[in-house]
mmCIF file of C-alpha atoms and ligand atoms in Angstrom:
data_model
loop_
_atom_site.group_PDB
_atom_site.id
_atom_site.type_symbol
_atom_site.label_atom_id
_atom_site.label_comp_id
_atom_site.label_asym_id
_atom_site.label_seq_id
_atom_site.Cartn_x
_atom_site.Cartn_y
_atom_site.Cartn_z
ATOM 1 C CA UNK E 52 -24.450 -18.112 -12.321
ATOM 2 C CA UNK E 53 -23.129 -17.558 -8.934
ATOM 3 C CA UNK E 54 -19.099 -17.038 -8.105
ATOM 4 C CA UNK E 55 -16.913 -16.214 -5.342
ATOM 5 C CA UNK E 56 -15.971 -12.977 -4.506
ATOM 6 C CA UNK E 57 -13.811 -11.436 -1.733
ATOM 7 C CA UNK E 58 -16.002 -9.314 -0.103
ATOM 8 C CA UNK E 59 -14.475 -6.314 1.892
ATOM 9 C CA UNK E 60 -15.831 -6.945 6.078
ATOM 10 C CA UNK E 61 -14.341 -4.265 7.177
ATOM 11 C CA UNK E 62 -10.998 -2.010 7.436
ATOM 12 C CA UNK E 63 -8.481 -0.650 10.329
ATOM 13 C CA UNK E 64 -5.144 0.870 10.369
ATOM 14 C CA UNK E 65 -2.204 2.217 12.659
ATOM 15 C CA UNK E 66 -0.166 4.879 12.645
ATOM 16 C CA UNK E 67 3.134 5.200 14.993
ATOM 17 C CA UNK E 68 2.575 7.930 17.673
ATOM 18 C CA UNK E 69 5.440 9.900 16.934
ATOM 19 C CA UNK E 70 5.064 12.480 13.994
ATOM 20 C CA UNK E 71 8.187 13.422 12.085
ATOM 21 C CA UNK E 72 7.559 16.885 10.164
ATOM 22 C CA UNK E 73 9.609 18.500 7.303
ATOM 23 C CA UNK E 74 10.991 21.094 9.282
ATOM 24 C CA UNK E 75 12.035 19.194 12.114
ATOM 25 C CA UNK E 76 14.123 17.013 9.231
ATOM 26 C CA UNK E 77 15.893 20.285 7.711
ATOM 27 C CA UNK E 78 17.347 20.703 10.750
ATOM 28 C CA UNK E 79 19.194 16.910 10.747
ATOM 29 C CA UNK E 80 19.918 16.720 6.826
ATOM 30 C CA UNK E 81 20.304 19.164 4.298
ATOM 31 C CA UNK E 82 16.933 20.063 2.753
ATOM 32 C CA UNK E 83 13.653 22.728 3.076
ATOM 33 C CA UNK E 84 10.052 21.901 4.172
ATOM 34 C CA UNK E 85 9.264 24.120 0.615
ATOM 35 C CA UNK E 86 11.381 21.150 -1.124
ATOM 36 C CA UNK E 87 9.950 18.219 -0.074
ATOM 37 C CA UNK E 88 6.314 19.782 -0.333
ATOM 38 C CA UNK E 89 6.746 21.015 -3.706
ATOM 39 C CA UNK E 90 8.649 17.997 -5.478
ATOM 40 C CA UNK E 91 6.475 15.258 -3.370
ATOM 41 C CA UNK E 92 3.405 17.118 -1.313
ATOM 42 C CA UNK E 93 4.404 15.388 1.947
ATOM 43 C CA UNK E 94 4.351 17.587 5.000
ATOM 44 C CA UNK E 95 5.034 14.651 7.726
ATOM 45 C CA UNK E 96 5.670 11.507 8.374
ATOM 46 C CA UNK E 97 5.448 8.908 11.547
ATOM 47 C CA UNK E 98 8.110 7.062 13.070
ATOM 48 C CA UNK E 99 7.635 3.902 14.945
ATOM 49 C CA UNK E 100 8.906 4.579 18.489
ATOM 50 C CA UNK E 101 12.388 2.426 19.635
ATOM 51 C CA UNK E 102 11.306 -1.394 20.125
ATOM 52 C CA UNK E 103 7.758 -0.762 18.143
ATOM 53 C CA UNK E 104 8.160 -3.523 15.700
ATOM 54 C CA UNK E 105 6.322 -3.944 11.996
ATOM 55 C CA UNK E 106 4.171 -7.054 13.997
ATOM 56 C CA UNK E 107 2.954 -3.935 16.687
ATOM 57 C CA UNK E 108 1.528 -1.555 14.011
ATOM 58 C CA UNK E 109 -0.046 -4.937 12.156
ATOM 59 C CA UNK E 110 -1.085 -6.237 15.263
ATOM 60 C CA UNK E 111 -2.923 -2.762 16.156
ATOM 61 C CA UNK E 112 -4.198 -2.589 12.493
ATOM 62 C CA UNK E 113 -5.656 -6.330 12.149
ATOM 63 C CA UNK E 114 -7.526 -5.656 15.391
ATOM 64 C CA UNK E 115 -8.987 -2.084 14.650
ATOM 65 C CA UNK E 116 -9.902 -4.165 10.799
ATOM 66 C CA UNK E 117 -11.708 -6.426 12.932
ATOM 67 C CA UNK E 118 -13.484 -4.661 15.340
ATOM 68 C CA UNK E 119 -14.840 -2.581 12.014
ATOM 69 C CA UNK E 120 -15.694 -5.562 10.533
ATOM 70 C CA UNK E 121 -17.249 -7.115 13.925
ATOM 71 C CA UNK E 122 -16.163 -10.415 13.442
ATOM 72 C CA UNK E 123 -13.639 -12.579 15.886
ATOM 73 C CA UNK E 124 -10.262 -13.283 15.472
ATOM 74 C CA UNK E 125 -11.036 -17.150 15.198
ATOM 75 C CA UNK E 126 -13.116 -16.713 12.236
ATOM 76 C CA UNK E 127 -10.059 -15.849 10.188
ATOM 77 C CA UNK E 128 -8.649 -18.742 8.500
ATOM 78 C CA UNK E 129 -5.871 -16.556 6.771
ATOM 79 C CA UNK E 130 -3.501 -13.731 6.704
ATOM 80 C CA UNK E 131 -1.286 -12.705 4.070
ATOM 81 C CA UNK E 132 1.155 -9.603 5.456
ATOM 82 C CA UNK E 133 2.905 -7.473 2.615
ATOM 83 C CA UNK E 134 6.139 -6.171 4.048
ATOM 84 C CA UNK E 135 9.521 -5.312 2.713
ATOM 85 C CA UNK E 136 10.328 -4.453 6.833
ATOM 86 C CA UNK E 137 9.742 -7.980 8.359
ATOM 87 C CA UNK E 138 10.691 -7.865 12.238
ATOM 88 C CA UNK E 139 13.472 -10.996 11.432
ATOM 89 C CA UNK E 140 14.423 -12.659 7.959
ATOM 90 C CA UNK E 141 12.332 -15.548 9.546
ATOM 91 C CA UNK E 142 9.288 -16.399 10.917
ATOM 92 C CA UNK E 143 7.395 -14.603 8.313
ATOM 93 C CA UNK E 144 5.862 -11.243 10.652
ATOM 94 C CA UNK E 145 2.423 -12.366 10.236
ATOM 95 C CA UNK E 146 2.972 -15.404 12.388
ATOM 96 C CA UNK E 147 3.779 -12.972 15.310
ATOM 97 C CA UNK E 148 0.051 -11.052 14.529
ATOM 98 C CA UNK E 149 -1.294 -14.825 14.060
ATOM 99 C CA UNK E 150 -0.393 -15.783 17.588
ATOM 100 C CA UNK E 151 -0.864 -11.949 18.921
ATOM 101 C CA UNK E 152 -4.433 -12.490 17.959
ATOM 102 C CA UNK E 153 -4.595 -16.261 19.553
ATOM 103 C CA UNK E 154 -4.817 -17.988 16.120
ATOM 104 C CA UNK E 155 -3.796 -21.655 15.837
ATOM 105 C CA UNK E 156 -5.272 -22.493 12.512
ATOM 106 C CA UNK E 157 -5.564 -21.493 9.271
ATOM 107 C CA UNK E 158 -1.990 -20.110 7.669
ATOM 108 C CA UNK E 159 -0.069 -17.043 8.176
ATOM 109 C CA UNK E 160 2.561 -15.731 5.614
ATOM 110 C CA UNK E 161 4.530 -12.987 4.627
ATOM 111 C CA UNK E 162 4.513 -11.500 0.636
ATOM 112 C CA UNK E 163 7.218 -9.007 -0.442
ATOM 113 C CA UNK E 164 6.624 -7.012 -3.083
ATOM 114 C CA UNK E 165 7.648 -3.529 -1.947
ATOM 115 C CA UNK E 166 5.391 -0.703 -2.549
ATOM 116 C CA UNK E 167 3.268 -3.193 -4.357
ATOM 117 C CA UNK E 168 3.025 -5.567 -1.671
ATOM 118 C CA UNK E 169 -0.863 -4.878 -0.561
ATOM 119 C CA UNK E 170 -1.748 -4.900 -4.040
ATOM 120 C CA UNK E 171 -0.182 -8.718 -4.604
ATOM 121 C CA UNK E 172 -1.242 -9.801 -1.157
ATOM 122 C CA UNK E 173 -4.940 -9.000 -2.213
ATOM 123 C CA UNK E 174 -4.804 -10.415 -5.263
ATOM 124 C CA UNK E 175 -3.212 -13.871 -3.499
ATOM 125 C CA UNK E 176 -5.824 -13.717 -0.390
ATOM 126 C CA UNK E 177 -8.501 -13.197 -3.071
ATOM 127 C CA UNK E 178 -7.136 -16.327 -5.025
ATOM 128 C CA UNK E 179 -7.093 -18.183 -2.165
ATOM 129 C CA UNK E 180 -10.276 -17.579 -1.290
ATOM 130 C CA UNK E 181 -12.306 -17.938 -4.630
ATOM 131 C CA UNK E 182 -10.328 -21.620 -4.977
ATOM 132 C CA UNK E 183 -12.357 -22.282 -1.236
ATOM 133 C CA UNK E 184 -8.702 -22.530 0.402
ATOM 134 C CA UNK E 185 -9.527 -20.616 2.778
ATOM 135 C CA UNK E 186 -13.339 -18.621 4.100
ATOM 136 C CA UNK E 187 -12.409 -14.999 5.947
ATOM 137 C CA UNK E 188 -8.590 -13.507 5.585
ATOM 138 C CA UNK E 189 -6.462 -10.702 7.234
ATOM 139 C CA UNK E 190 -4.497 -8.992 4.035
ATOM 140 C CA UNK E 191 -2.177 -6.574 6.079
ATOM 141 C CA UNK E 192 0.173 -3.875 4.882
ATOM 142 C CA UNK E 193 2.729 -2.834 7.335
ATOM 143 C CA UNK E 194 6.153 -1.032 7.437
ATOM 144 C CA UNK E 195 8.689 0.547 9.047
ATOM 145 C CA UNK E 196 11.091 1.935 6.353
ATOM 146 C CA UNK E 197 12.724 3.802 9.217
ATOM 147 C CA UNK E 198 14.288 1.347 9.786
ATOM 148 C CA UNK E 199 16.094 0.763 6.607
ATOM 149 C CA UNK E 200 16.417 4.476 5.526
ATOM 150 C CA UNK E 201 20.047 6.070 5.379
ATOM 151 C CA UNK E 202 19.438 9.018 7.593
ATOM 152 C CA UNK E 203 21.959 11.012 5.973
ATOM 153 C CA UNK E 204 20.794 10.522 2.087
ATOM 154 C CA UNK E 205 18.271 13.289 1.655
ATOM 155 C CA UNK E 206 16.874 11.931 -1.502
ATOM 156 C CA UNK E 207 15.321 8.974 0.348
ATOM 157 C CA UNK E 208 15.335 9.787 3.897
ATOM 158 C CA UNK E 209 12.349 12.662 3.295
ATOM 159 C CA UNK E 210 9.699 10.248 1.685
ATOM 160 C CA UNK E 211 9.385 7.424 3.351
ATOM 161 C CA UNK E 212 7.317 6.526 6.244
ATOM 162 C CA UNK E 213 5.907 3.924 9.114
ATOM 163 C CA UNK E 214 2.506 2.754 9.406
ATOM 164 C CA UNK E 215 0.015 -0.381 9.009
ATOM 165 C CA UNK E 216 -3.362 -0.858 7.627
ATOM 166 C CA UNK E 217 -5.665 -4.119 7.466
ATOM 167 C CA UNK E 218 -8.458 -5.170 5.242
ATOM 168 C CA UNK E 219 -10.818 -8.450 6.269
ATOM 169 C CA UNK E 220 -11.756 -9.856 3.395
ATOM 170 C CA UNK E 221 -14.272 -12.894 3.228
ATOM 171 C CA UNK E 222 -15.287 -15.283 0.083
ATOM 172 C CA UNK E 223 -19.460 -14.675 -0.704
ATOM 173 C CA UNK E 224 -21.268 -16.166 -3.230
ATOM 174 C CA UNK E 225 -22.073 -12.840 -5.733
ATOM 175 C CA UNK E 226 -23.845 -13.264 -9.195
ATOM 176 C CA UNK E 227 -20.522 -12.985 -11.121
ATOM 177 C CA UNK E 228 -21.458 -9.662 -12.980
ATOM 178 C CA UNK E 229 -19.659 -6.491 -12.520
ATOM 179 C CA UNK E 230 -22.370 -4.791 -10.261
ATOM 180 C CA UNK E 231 -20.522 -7.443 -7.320
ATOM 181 C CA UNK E 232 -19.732 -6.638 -4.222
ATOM 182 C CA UNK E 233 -15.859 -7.300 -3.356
ATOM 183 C CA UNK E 234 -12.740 -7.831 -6.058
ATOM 184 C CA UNK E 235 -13.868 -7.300 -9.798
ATOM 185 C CA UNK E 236 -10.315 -7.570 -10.676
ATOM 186 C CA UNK E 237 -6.798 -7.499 -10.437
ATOM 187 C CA UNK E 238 -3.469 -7.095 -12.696
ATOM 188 C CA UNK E 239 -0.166 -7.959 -11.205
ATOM 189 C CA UNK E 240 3.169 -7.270 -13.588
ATOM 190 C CA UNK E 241 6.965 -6.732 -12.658
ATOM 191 C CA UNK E 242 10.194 -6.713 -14.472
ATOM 192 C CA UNK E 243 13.155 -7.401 -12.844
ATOM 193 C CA UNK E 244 15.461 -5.316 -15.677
ATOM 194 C CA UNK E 245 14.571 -2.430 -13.461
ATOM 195 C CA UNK E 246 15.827 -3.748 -9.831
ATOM 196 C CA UNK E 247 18.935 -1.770 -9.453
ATOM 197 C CA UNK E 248 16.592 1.487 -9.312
ATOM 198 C CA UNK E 249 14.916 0.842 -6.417
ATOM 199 C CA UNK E 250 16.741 -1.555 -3.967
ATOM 200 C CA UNK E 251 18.114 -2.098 -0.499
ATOM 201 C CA UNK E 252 21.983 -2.758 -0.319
ATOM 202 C CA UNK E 253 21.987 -5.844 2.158
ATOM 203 C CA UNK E 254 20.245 -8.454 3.020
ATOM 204 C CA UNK E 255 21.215 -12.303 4.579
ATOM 205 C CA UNK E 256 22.246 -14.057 1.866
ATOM 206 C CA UNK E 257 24.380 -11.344 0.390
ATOM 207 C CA UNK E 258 25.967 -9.033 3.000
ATOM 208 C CA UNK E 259 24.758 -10.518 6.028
ATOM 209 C CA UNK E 260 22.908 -7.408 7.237
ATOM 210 C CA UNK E 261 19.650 -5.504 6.419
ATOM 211 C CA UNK E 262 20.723 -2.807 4.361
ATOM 212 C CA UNK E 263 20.019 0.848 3.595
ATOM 213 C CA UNK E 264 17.361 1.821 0.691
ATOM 214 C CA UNK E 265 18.780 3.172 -2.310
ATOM 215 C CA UNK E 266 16.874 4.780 -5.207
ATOM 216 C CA UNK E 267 17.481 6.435 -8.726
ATOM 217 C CA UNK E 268 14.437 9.011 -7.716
ATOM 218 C CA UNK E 269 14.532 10.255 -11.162
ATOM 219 C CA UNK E 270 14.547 7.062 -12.925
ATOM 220 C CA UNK E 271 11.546 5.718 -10.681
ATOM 221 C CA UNK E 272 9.542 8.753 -11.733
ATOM 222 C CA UNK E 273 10.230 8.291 -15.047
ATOM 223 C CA UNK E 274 8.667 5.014 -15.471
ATOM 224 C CA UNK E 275 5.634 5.402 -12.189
ATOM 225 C CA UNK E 276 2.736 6.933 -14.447
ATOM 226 C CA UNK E 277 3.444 4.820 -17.519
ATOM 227 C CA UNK E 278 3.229 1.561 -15.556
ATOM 228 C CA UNK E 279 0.568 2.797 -12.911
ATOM 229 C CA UNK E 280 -1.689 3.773 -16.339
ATOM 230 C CA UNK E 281 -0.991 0.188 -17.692
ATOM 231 C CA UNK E 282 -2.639 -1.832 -15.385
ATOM 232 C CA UNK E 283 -5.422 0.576 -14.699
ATOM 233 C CA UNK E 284 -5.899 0.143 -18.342
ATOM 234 C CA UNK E 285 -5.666 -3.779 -17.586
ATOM 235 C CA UNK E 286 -8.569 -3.689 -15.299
ATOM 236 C CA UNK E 287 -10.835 -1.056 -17.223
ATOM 237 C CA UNK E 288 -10.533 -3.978 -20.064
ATOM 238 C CA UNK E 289 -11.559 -6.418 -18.339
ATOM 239 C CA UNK E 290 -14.663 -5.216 -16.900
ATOM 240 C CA UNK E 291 -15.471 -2.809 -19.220
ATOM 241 C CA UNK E 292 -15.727 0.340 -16.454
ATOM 242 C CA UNK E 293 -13.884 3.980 -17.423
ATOM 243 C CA UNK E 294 -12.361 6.574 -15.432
ATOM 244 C CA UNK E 295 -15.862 7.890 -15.437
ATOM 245 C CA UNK E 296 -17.270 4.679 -13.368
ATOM 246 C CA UNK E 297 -15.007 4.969 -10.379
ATOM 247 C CA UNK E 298 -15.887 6.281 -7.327
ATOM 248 C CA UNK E 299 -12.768 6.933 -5.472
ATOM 249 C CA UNK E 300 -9.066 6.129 -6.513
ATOM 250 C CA UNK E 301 -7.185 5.493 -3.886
ATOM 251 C CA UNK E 302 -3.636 4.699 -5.302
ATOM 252 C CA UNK E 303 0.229 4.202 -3.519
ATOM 253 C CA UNK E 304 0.981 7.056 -1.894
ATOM 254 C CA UNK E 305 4.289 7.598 -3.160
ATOM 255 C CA UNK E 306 4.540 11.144 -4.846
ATOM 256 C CA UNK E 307 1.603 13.168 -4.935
ATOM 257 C CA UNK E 308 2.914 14.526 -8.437
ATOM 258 C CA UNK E 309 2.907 11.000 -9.723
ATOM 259 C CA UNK E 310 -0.508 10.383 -7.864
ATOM 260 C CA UNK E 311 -2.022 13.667 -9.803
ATOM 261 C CA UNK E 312 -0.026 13.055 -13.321
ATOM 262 C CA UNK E 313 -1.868 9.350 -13.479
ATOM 263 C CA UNK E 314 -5.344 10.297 -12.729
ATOM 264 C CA UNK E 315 -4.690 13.041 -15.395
ATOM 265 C CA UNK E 316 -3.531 10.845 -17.755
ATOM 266 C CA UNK E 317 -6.311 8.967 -16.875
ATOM 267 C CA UNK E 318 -9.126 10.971 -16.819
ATOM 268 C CA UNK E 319 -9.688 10.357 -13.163
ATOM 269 C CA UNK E 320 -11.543 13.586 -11.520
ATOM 270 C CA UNK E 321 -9.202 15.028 -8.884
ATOM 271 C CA UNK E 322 -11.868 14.961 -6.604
ATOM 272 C CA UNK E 323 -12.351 11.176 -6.374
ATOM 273 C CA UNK E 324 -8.730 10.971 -5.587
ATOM 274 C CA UNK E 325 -7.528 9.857 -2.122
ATOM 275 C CA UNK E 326 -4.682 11.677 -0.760
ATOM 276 C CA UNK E 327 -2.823 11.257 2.495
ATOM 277 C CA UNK E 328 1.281 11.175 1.774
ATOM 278 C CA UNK E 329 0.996 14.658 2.752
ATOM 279 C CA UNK E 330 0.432 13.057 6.294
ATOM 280 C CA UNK E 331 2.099 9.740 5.812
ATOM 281 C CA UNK E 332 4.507 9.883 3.793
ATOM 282 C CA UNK E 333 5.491 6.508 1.484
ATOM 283 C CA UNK E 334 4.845 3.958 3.763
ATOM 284 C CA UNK E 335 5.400 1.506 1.153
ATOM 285 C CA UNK E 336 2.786 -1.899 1.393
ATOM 286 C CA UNK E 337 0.748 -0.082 4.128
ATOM 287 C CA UNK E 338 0.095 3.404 1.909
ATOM 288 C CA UNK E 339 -3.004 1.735 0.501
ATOM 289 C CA UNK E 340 -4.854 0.520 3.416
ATOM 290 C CA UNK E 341 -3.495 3.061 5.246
ATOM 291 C CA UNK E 342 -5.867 5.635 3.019
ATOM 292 C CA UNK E 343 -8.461 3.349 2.535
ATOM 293 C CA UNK E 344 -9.506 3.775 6.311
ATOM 294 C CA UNK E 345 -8.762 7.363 6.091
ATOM 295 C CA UNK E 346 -11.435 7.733 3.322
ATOM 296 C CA UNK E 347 -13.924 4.905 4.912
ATOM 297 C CA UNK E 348 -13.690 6.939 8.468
ATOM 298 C CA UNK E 349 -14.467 9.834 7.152
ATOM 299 C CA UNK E 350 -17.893 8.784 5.422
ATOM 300 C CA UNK E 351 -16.283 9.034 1.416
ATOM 301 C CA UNK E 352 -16.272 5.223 0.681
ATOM 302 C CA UNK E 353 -18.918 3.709 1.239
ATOM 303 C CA UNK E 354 -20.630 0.230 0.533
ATOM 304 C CA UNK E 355 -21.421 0.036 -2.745
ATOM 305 C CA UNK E 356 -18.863 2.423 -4.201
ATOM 306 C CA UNK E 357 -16.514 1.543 -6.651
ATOM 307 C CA UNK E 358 -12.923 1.845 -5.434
ATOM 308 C CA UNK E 359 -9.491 1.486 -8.231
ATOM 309 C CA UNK E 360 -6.333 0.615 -5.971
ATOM 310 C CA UNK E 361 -2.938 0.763 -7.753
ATOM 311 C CA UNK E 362 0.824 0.809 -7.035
ATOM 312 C CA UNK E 363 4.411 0.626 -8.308
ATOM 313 C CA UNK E 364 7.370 0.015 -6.884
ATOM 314 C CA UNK E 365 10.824 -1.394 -5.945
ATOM 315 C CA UNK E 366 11.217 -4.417 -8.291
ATOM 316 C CA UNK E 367 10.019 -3.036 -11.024
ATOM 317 C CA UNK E 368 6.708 -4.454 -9.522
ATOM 318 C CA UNK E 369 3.413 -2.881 -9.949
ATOM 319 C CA UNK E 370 -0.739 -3.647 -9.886
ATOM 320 C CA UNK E 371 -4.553 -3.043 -9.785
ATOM 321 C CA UNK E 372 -7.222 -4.057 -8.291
ATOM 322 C CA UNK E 373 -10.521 -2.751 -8.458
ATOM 323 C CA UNK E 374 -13.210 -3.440 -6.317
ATOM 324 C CA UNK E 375 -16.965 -2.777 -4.904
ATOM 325 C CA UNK E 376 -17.219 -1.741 -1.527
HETATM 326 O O1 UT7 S 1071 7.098 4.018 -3.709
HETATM 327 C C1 UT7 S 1071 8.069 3.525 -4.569
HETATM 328 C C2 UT7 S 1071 8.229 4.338 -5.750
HETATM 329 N N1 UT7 S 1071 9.036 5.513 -5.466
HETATM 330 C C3 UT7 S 1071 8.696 6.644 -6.033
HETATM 331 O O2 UT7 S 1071 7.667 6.698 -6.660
HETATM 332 C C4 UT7 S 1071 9.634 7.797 -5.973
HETATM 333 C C5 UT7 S 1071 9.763 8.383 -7.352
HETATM 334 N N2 UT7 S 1071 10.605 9.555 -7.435
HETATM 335 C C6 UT7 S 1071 10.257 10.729 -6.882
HETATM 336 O O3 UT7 S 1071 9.251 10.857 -6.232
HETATM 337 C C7 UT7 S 1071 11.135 11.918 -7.189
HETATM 338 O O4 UT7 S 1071 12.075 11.582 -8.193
HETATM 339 C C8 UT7 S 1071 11.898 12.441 -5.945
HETATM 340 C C9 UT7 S 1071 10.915 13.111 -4.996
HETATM 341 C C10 UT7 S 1071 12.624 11.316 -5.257
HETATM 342 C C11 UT7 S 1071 12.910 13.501 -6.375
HETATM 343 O O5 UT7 S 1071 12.271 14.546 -7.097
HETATM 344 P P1 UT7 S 1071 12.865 15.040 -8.484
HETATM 345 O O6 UT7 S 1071 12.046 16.173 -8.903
HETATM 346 O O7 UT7 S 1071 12.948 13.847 -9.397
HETATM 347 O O8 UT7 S 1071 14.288 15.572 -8.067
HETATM 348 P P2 UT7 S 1071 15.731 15.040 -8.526
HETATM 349 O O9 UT7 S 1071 16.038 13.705 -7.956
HETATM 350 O O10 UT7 S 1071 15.838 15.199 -10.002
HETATM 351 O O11 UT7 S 1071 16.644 16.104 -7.817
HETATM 352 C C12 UT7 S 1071 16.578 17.509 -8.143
HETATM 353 C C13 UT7 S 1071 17.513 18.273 -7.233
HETATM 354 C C14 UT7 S 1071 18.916 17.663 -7.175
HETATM 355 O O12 UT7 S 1071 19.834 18.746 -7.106
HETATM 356 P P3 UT7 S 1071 20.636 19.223 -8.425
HETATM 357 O O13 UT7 S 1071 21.382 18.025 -8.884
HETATM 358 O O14 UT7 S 1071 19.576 19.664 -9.394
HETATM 359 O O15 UT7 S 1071 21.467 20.322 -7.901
HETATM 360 C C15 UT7 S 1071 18.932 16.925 -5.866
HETATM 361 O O16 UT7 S 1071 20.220 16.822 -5.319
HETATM 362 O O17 UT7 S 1071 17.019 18.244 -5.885
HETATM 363 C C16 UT7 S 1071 18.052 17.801 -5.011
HETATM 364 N N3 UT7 S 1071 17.449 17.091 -3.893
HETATM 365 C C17 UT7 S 1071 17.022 17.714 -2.780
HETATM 366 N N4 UT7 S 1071 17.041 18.999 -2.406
HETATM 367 C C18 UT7 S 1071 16.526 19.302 -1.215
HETATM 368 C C19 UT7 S 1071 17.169 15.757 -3.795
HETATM 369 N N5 UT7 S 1071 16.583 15.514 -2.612
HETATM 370 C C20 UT7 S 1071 16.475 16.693 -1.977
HETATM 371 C C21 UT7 S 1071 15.943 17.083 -0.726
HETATM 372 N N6 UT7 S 1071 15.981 18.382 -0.389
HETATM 373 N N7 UT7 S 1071 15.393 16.196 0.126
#
C-alpha cells in the first residue's frame, strides 16, 4: 500500500543578533544568574533588535530552511506560521514572509497555539498535505516574546526569548509502515479550564492593546510533565515504538527541569535529549525548530533517525509528533 507522508526537505533557523545574558538581567530586575540557572538551566537569551519584526527572523529562517533543503521559493505551495507574537492582529505574519519570498500562490496563514504552536502547525501542514491540498510547505515557528514580556516581573521576564526556525516539509508517496520517512504521527490536546495560568492581559477585542504575559510558574510546572508524558504515550501507541526506539528527543524548550523530569519519566536516555534553552531561552513556537537545526548542523540528526517532538503550553495546549528524518 502506498500513503502520503510529509517528508522533512530540509531545516533553517534565526536567531536575533543581540544576546541577553543572566547577569546582564540582575542588574535591571531583581534576580541572580545562580537563580535562573538552577530553577530553569538558561544562561541567555536573544533579543530582536528595535524594528526587527517576528516576519524578519521568519523571513531569515524560511530562507536558510530552503537553501538546506535546495529547493526554490516557488515550489512552496504553503506556509503555516505558529506565532503568539504576530507583527499586527491582521494580515496573518506569514503573508509578509509569503510576499518577502515573492510568493503569489498557494496560501499563507498564521496558527496560534502558544508554546505549542509548531507542534499544531505541523500536524495542520501535514494534514494538508496527505489530503493533496497542497505538494511542498513552509511550517515556521517564530517569536518575539520581548515584546510582550513585563520587564519588571522577574518570574517571566528571565525565561522567555526571540528567535525563528523553519522546516520544509513535502508530501511523498512512502509504503505506509512505520520504517517511513517523514510524520509517523501526531497528538494534539488542550483544555481551556487551564487558560488563566498562562495568558497575556490584552489583546483587540478586549483591552484594545497587546498585553503583558502573565503566568502561575508554579501551576504550569505542576501540570508540564504529566501532559508532555500523555501524548508521548499517545504516539508510542500508535506506532508501537518505546523510549528505547527514539533517536533524539527534541522537546519545547521551556524548563530544562521539566525537559529532564519527562524523559525520566519516560525512559528517554539523557543523551538523546536536545538541549538549547540554556542558549535560547523559551522562545515559545520557535523552541522546536529552533533545536532541531541546532542538532541537524551539528551532524546528531540525521536522515533516517527517529526524532519525538513535544510541547505544552499557554492554553492549556499541548502535542507530539514523531517523525523519521
Ligand atoms: O513554555 C510554556 C510553559 N511554561 C513553563 O513551562 C514554565 C513552567 N514553570 C517554570 O518553569 C517554573 O515554575 C519557574 C521557572 C517559572 C519558577 O520556578 P519555581 O521553582 O516554580 O519557583 P517559584 O515560582 O515557586 O518561586 C520560588 C521563589 C519565590 O520566592 P519565595 O516566594 O519562595 O520567597 C519567587 O518569588 O523564587 C522567587 N523567584 C525568583 N527569584 C529570583 C521567582 N522568579 C525569580 C527570579 N529570580 N527570576
Amino acid at each position: 500500500m502506498s500513503v502520503l507522508r510529509s517528508v522533512v526537505l530540509g531545516c533553517g533557523a534565526y536567531l536575533p543578533e543581540r544576546v541577553l545574558g543572566n547577569a546582564e538581567l540582575a542588574s535591571t530586575v531583581d534576580t541572580s544568574d545562580e537563580w535562573i540557572v538552577q530553577r530553569t538551566g538558561i544562561r541567555q537569551r536573544h533579543i530582536a533588535a528595535v524594528g526587527e519584526l517576528t516576519s524578519d527572523l521568519a523571513i531569515h529562517a524560511a530562507r536558510a530552511a530552503l537553501a538546506n533543503a535546495g529547493v526554490d521559493a516557488q515550489s512552496i505551495d504553503l506556509i503555516v506560521l505558529a506565532t503568539s507574537t504576530p507583527d499586527q492582529t491582521f494580515p496573518a505574519t506569514a503573508v509578509s514572509v509569503q510576499a518577502a519570498l515573492g510568493i503569489h500562490h498557494g496560501a499563507a496563514f498564521d496558527l496560534q497555539a502558544v508554546c505549542t504552536g509548531f507542534v499544531y502547525a505541523l500536524a495542520t501542514a501535514d494534514s494538508l498535505l496527505r489530503a493533496g491540498n497542497a505538494k511542498r510547505a513552509l511550517v515556521i515557528g517564530a517569536e518575539t516574546f520581548s515584546r510582550i514580556l513585563d520587564w519588571t516581573d522577574r518570574g517571566t521576564c528571565v525565561l522567555f526569548g526571540d528567535g525563528a526556525g523553519a522546516l520544509v516539509i513535502e508530501a511523498q508517496p512512502q509504503k505506509g509502515t512505520r520504517e517511513d520517512r517523514g510524520l509517523l504521527t501526531t497528538h494534539l490536546r488542550s483544555d481551556g479550564r487551564h487558560k488563566t495560568k498562562l495568558y497575556v492581559d490584552g489583546g483587540p477585542s478586549s483591552t484594545g492593546t497587546v498585553g503583558h504575559l502573565r503566568m502561575e510558574g508554579r501551576a504550569v510546572f505542576k501540570h508540564a510533565v504529566a501532559m508532555i508524558t500523555d501524548v508521548i504515550d499517545a504516539a508510542f501507541k500508535a506506532t508501537g515504538y518505546t523510549a528505547n526506539d527514539i533517536t533524539w528527543f527534541v522537546p519545547h524548550q521551556a524548563n530544562k527541569r521539566i525537559i529532564d523530569d519527562s524523559a525520566h519519566k519516560l525512559g528517554i536516555a539523557p543523551e538523546k535529549v536536545v538541549i538549547t534553552v540554556d542558549k535560547h531561552g523559551n522562545t515559545s513556537a520557535a523552541s522546536i525548530p529552533l533545536a532541531l537545526n541546532v542538532a541537524v548542523k551539528d551532524g546528531r540528526i540525521k536522515r533516517g533517525d527517529l526524532v519525538l517532538l513535544e510541547a505544552m503550553g499557554g492554553g492549556f495546549t499541548w502535542g507530539s509528533a514523531l517523525l523519521r528524518w
